[in-house]
Coordinates of N, CA and C in Angstrom, one line a residue:
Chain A
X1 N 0.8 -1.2 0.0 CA 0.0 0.0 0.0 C 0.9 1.3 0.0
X2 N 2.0 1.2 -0.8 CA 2.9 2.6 -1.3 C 1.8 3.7 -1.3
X3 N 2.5 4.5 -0.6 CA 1.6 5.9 -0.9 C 1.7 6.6 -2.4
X4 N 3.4 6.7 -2.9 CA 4.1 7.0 -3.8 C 5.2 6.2 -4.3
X5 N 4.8 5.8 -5.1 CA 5.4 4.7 -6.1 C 5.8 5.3 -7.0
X6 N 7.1 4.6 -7.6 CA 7.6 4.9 -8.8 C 8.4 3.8 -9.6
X7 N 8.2 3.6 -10.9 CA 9.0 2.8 -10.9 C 10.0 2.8 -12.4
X8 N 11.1 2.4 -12.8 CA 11.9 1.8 -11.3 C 12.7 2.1 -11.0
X9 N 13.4 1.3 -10.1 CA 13.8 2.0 -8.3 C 15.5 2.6 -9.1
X10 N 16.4 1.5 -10.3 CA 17.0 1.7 -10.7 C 17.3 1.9 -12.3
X11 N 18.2 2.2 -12.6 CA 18.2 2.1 -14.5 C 19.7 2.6 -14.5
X12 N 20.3 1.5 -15.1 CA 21.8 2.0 -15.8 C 21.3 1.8 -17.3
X13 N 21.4 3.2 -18.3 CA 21.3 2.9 -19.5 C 22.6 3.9 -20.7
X14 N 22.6 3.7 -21.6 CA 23.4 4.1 -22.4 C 23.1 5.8 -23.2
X15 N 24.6 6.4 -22.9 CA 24.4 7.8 -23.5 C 23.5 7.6 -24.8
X16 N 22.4 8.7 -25.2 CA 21.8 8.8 -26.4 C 20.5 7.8 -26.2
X17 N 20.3 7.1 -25.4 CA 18.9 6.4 -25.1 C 18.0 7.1 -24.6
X18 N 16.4 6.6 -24.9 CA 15.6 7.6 -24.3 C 15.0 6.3 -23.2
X19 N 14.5 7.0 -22.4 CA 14.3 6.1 -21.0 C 13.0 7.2 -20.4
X20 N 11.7 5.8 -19.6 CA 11.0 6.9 -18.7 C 10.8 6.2 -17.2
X21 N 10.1 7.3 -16.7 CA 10.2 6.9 -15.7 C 8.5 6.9 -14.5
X22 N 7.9 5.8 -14.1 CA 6.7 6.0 -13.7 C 6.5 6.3 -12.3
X23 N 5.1 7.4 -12.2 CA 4.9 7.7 -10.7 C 3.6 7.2 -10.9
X24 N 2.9 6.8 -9.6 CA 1.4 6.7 -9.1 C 1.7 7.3 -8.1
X25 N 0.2 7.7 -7.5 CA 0.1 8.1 -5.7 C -1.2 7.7 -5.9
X26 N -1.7 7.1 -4.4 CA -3.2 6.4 -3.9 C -3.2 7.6 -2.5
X27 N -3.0 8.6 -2.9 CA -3.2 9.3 -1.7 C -4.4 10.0 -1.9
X28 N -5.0 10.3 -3.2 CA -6.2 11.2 -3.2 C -5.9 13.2 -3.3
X29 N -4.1 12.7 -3.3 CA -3.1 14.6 -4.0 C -3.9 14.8 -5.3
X30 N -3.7 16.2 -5.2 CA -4.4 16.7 -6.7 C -2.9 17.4 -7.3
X31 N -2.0 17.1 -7.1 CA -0.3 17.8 -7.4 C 0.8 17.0 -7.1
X32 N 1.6 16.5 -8.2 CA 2.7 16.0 -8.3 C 3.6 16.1 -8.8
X33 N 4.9 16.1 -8.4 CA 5.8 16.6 -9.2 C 6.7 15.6 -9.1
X34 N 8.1 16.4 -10.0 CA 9.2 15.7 -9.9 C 10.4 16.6 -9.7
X35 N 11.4 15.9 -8.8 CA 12.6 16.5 -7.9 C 13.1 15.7 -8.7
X36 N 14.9 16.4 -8.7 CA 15.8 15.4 -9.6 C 17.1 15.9 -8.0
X37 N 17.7 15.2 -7.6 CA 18.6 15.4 -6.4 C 20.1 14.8 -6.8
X38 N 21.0 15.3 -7.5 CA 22.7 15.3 -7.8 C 23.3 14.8 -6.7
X39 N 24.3 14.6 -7.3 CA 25.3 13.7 -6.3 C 25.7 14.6 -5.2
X40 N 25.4 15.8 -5.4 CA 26.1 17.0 -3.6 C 24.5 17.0 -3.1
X41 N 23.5 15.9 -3.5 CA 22.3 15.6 -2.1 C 21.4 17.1 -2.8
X42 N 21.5 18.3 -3.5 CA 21.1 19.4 -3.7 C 19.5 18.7 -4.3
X43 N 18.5 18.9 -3.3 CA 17.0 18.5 -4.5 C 16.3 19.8 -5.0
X44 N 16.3 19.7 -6.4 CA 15.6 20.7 -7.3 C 14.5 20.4 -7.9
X45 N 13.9 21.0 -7.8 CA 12.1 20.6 -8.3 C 12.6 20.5 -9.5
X46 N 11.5 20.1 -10.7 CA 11.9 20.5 -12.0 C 10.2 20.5 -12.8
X47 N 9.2 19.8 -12.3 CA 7.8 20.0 -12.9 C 7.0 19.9 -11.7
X48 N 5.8 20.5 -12.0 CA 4.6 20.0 -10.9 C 3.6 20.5 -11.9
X49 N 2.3 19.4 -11.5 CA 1.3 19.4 -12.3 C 0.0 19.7 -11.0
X50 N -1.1 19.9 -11.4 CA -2.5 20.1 -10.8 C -3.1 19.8 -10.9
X51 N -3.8 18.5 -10.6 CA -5.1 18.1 -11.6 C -4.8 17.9 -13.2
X52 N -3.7 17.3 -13.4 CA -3.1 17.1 -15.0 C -2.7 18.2 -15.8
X53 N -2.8 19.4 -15.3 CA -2.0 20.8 -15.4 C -0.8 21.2 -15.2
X54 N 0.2 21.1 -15.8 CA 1.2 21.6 -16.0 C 1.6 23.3 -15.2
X55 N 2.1 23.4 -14.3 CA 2.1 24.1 -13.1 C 3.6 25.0 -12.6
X56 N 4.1 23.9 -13.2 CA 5.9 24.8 -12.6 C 7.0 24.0 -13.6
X57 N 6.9 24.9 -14.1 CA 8.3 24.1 -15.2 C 9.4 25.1 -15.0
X58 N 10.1 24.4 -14.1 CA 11.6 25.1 -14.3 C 12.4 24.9 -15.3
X59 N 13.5 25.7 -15.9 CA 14.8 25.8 -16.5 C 15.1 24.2 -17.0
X60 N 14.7 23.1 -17.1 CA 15.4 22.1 -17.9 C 15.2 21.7 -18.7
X61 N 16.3 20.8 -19.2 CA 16.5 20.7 -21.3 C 15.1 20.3 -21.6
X62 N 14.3 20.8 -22.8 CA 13.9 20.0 -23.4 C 13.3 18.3 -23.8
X63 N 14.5 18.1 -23.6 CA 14.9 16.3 -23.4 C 13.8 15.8 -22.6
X64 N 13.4 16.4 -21.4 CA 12.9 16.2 -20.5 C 11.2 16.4 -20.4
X65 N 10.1 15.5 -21.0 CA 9.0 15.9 -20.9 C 7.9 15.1 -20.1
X66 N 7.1 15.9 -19.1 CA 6.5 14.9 -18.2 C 5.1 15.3 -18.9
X67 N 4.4 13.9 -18.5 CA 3.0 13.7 -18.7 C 2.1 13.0 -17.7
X68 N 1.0 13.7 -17.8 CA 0.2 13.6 -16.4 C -1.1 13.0 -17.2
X69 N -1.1 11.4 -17.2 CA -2.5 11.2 -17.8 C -4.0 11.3 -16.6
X70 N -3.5 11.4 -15.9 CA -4.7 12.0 -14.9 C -4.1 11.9 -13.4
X71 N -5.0 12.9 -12.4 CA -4.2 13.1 -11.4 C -3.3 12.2 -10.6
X72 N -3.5 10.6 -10.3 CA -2.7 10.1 -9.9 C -1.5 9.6 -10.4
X73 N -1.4 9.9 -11.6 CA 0.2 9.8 -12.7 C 0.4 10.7 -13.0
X74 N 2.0 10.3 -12.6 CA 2.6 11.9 -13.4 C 4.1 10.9 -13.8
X75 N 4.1 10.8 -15.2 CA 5.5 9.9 -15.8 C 6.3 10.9 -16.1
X76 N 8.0 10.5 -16.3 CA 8.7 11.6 -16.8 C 9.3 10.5 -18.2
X77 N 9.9 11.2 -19.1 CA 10.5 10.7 -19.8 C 11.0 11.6 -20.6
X78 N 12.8 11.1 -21.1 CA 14.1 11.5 -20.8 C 14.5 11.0 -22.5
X79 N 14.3 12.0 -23.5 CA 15.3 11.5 -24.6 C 16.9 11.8 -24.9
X80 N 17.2 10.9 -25.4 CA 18.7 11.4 -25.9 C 19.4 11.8 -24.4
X81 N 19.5 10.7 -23.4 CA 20.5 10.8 -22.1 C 21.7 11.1 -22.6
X82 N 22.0 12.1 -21.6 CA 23.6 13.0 -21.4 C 23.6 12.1 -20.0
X83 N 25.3 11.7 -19.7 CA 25.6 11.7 -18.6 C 25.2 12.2 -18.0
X84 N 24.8 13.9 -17.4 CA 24.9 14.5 -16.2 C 23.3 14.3 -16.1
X85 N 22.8 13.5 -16.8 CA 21.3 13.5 -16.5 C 21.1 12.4 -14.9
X86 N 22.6 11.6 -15.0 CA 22.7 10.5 -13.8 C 22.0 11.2 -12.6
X87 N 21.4 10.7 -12.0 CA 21.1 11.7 -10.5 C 20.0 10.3 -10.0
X88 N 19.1 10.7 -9.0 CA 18.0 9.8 -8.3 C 17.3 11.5 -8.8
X89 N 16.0 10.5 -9.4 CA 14.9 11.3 -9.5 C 13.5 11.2 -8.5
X90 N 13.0 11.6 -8.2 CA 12.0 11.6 -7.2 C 10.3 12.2 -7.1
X91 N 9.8 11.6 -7.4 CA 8.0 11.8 -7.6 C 7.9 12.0 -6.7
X92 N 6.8 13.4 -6.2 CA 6.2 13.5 -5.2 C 5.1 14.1 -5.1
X93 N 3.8 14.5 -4.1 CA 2.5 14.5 -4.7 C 2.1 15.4 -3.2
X94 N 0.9 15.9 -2.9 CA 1.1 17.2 -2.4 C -0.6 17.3 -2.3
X95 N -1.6 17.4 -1.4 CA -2.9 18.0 -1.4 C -3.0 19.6 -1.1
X96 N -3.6 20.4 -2.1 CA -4.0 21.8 -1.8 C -4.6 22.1 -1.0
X97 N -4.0 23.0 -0.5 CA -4.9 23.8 1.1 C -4.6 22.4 2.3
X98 N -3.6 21.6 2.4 CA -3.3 21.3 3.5 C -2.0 21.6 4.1
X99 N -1.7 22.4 4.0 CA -0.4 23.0 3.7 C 0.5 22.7 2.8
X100 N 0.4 22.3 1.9 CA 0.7 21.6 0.9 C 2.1 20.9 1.1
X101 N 2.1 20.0 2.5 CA 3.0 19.1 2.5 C 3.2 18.4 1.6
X102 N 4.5 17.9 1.2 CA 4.9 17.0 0.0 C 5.1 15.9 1.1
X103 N 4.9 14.7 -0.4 CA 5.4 13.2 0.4 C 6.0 12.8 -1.3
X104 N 7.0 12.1 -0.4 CA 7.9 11.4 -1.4 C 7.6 10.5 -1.8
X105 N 7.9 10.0 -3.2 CA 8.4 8.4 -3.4 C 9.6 8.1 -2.9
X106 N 9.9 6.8 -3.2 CA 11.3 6.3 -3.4 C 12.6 6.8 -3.6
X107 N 12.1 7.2 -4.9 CA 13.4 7.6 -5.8 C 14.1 6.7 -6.9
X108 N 14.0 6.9 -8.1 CA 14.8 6.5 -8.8 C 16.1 6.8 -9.7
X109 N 16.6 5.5 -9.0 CA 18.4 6.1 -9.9 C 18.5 5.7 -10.9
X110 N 19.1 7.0 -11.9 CA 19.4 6.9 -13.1 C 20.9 6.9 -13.0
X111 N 21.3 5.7 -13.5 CA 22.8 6.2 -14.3 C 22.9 6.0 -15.6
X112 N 24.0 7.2 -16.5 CA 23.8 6.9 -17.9 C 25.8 6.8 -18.2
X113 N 25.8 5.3 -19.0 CA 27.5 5.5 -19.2 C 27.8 5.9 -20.4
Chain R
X1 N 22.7 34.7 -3.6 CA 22.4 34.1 -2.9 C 21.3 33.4 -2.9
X2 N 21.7 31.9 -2.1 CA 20.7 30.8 -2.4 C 19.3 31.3 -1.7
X3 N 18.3 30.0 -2.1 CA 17.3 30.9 -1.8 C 16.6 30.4 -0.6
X4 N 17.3 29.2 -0.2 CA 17.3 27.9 1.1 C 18.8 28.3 1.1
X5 N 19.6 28.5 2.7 CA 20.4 27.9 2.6 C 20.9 27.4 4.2
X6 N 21.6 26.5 4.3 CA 21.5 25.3 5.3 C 23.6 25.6 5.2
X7 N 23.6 24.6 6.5 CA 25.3 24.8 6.7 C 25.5 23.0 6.4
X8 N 26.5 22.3 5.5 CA 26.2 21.4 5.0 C 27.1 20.2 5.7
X9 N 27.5 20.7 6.9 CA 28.4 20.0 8.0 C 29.2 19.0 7.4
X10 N 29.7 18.1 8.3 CA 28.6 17.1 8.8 C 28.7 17.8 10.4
X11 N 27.9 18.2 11.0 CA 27.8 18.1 12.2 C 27.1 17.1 13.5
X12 N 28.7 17.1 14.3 CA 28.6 16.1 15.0 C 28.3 15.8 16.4
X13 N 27.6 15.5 16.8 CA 27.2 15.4 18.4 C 27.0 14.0 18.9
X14 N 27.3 14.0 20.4 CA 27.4 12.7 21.3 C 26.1 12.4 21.5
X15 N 25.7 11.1 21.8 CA 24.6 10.5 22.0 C 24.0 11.0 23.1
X16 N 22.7 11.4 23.0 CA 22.3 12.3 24.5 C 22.3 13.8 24.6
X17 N 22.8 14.3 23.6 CA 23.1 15.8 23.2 C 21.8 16.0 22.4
X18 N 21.4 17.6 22.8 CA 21.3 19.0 21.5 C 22.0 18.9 20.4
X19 N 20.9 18.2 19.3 CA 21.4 18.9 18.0 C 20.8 20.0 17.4
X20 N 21.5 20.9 17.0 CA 20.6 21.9 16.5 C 20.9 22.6 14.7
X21 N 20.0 22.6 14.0 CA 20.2 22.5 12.8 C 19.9 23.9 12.1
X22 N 20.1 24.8 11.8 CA 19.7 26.0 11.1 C 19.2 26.0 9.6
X23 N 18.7 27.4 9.5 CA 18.3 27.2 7.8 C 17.8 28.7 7.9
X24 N 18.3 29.5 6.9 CA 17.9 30.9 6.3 C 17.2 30.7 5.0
X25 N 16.2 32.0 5.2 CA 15.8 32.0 3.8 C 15.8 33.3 3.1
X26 N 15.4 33.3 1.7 CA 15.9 34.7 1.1 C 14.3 35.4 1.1
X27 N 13.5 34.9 0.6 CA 12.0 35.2 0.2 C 11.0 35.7 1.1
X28 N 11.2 36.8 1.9 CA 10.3 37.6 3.1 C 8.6 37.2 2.9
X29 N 8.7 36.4 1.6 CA 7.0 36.4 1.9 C 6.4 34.8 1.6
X30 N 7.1 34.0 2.1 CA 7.4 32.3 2.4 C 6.2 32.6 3.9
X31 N 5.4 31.2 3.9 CA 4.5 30.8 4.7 C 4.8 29.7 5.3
X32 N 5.7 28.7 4.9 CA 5.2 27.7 5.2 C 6.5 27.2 5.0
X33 N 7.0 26.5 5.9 CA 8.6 26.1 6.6 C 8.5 24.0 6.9
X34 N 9.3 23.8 6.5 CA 9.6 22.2 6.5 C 10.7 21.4 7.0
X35 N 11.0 20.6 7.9 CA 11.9 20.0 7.7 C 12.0 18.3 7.7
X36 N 12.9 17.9 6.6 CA 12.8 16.5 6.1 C 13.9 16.0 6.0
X37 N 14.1 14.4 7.2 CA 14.9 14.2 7.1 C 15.0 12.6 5.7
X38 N 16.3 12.5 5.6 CA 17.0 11.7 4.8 C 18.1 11.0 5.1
X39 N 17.7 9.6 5.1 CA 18.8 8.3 5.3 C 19.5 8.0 4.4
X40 N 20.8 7.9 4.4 CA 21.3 7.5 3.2 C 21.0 6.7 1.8
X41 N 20.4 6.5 0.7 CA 20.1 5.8 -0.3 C 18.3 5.9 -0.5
X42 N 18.0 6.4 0.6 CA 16.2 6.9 1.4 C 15.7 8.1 0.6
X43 N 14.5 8.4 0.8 CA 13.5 9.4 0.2 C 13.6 10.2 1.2
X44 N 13.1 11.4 1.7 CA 13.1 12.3 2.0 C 11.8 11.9 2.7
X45 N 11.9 12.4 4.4 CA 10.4 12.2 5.2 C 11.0 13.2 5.6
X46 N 9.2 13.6 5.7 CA 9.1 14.9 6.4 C 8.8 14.5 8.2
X47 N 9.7 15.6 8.8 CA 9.4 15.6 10.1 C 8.5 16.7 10.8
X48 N 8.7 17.4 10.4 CA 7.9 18.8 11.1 C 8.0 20.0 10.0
X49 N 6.5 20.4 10.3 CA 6.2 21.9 9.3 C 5.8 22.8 10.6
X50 N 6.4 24.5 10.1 CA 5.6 25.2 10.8 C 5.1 26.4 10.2
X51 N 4.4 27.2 10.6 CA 3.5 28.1 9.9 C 3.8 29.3 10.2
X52 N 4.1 29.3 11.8 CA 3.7 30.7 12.5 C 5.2 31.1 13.2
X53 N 5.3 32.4 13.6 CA 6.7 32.3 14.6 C 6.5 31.9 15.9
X54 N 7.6 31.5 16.1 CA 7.6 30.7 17.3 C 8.2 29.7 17.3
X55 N 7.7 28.5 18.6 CA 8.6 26.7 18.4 C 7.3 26.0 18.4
X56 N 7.7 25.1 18.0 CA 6.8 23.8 17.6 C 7.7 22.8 18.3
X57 N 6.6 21.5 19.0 CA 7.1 20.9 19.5 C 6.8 19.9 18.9
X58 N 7.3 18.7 18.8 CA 6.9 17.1 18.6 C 7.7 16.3 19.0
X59 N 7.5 15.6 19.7 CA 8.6 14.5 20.6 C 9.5 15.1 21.4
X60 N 11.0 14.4 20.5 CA 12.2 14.7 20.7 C 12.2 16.3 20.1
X61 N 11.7 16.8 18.9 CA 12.3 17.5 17.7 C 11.7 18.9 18.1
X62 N 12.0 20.0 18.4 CA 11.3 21.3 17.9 C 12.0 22.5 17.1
X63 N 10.8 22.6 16.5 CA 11.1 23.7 15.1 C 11.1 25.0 15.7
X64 N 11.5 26.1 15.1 CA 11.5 27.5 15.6 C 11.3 28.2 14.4
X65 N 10.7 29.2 14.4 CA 10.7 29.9 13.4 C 10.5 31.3 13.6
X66 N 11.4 31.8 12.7 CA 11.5 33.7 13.5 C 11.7 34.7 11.6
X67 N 10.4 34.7 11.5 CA 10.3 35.6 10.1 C 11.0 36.8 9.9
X68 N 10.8 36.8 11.0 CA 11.6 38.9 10.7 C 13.5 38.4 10.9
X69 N 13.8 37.7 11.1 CA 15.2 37.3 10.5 C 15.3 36.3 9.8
X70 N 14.1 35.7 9.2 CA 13.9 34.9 8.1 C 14.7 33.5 8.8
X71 N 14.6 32.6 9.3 CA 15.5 31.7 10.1 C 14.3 30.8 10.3
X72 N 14.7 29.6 10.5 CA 14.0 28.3 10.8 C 15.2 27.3 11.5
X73 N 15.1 26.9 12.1 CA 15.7 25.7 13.1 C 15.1 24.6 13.2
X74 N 16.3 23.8 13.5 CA 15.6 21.9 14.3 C 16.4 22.0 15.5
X75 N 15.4 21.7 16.6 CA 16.8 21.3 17.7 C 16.0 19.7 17.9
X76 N 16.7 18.7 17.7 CA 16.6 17.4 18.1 C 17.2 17.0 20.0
X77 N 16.3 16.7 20.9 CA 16.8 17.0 22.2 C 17.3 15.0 22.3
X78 N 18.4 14.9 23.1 CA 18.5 13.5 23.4 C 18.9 12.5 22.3
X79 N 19.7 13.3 21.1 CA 20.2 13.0 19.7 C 20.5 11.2 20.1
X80 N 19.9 10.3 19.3 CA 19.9 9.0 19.1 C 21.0 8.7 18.0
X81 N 21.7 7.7 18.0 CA 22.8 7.5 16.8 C 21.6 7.1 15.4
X82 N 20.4 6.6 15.5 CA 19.5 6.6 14.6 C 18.8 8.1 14.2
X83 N 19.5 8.7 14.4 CA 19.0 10.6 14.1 C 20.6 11.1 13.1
X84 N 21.0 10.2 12.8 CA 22.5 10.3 11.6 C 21.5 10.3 10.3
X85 N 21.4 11.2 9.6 CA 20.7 11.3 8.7 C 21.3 12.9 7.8
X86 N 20.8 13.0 6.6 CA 20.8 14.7 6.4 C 19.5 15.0 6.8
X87 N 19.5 16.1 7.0 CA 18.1 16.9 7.8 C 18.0 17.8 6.2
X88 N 17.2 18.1 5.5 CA 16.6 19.3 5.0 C 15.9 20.0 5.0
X89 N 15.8 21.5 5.1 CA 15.3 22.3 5.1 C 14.2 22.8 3.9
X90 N 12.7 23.4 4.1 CA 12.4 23.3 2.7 C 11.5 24.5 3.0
X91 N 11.0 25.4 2.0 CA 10.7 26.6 2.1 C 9.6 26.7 1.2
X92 N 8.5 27.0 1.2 CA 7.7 27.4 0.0 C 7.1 28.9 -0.1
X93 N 7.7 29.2 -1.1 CA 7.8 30.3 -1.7 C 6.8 31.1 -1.9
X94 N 6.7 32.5 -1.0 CA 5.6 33.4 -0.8 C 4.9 33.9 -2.7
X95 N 6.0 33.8 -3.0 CA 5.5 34.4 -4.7 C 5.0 33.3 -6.1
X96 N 6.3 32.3 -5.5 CA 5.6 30.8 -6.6 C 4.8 29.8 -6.0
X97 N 4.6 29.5 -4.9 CA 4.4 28.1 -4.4 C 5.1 27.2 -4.2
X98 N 6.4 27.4 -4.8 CA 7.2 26.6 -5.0 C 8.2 26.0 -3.4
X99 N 8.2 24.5 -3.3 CA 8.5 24.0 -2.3 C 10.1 24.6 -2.6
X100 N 10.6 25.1 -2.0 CA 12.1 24.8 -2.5 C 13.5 24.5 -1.3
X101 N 14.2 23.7 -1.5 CA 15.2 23.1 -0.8 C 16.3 23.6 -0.3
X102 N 16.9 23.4 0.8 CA 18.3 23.7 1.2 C 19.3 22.5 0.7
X103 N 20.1 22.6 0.7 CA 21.5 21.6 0.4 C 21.1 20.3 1.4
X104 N 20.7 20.7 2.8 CA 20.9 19.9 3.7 C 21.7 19.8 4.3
X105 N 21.5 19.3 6.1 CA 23.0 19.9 6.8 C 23.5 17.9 7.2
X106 N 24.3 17.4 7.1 CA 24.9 15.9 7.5 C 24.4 16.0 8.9
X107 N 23.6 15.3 9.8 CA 23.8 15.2 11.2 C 24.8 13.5 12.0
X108 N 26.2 13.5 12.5 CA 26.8 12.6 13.1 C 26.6 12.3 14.4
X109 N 25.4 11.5 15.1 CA 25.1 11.3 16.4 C 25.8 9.8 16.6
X110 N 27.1 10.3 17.5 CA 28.3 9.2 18.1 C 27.4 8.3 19.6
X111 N 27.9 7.2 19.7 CA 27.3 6.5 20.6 C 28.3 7.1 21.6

């Protein structure tokens, strides 16, 4: 009974591959995003959606497009991997007006050689 | 200047001790204060939010929060060697909503 699931947990794949990556939440959040957290531990948001709304798109490549086929999914997927794409990525999901604590998934690690 | 920022230790304390963890923020018009900790190869749980100035208690752990110098703290009372974690700090943003993060500070609780 994961609150936030993602899957999966790991992925070693090859420069120039495209790769995705899945979230659920059974929490009943109407917002989820995704954190990407680098090897100095630093976590940066990089999308959050609302009810399958597209909400906060920070600064990153292109490469990078997430899709929210309704509120409890929100997938990312990653074309044409660069190394420095390697990091743990991290789905997380959030109810409005409850102070909008986040809860985490897992995390999944990407490494690209 | 960052917009969370946390001192990234590792800071170290004996079993039985005050730990106490800082975190500034840049954004005067932030509501809503977080801190979450993290075990090595782990997800991020949250331990305590606060809203208002002042301390918040829960357990072992209380939060402080003092707006007019923009500052948020953890003091962990009676640090357990299972309290070795990073602690993060998280801030959401008076103007975006946006949850956003400190570095995170290393906590070492020695038996």
């Amino acid at each position: 009974d994961t609150a936030v699931s993602q899957t999966p947990k790991y992925l070693v794949t090859q420069m120039g591959n495209d790769k995705s990556i899945k979230c659920e939440q059974n929490l009943g959040h109407d917002t989820m995003y995704w954190y990407k957290q680098d090897s100095k531990k630093f976590l940066k948001i990089m999308f959050s959606y609302n009810n399958k709304e597209l909400i906060i798109n920070e600064t990153v490549p292109n490469r990078f497009s997430p899709k929210s086929p309704d509120k409890a999914h929100l997938n990312l997927h990653i074309n044409s991997l660069e190394l420095g794409d390697s990091a743990v990525y991290f789905c997380a999901s959030s109810l409005t007006g409850t102070g909008n604590t986040i809860y985490f998934g897992e995390g999944s690690w990407l490494t690209v050689v | 200047q960052k917009e969370v920022e946390q001192n990234s230790g590792p800071l170290s304390v004996p079993e039985g001790a005050i730990a106490s963890l800082n975190c500034t923020y840049s954004d005067r018009g932030s509501q809503s204060f977080f801190w979450y900790r993290q075990y090595s190869g782990k997800s991020p749980e949250l331990i305590m939010s606060i809203y208002s100035n002042g301390d918040k208690e829960d357990g072992r752990f209380t939060a402080q929060l003092n707006k007019a110098s923009q500052y948020v703290s953890l003091l962990i009372r009676d640090s357990q060697p299972s309290d070795s974690a990073t602690y993060l700090c998280a801030v959401r943003t008076g103007n975006t909503g946006k949850l956003i993060f400190g570095q995170g500070t290393t906590l070492q609780v020695k038996p």
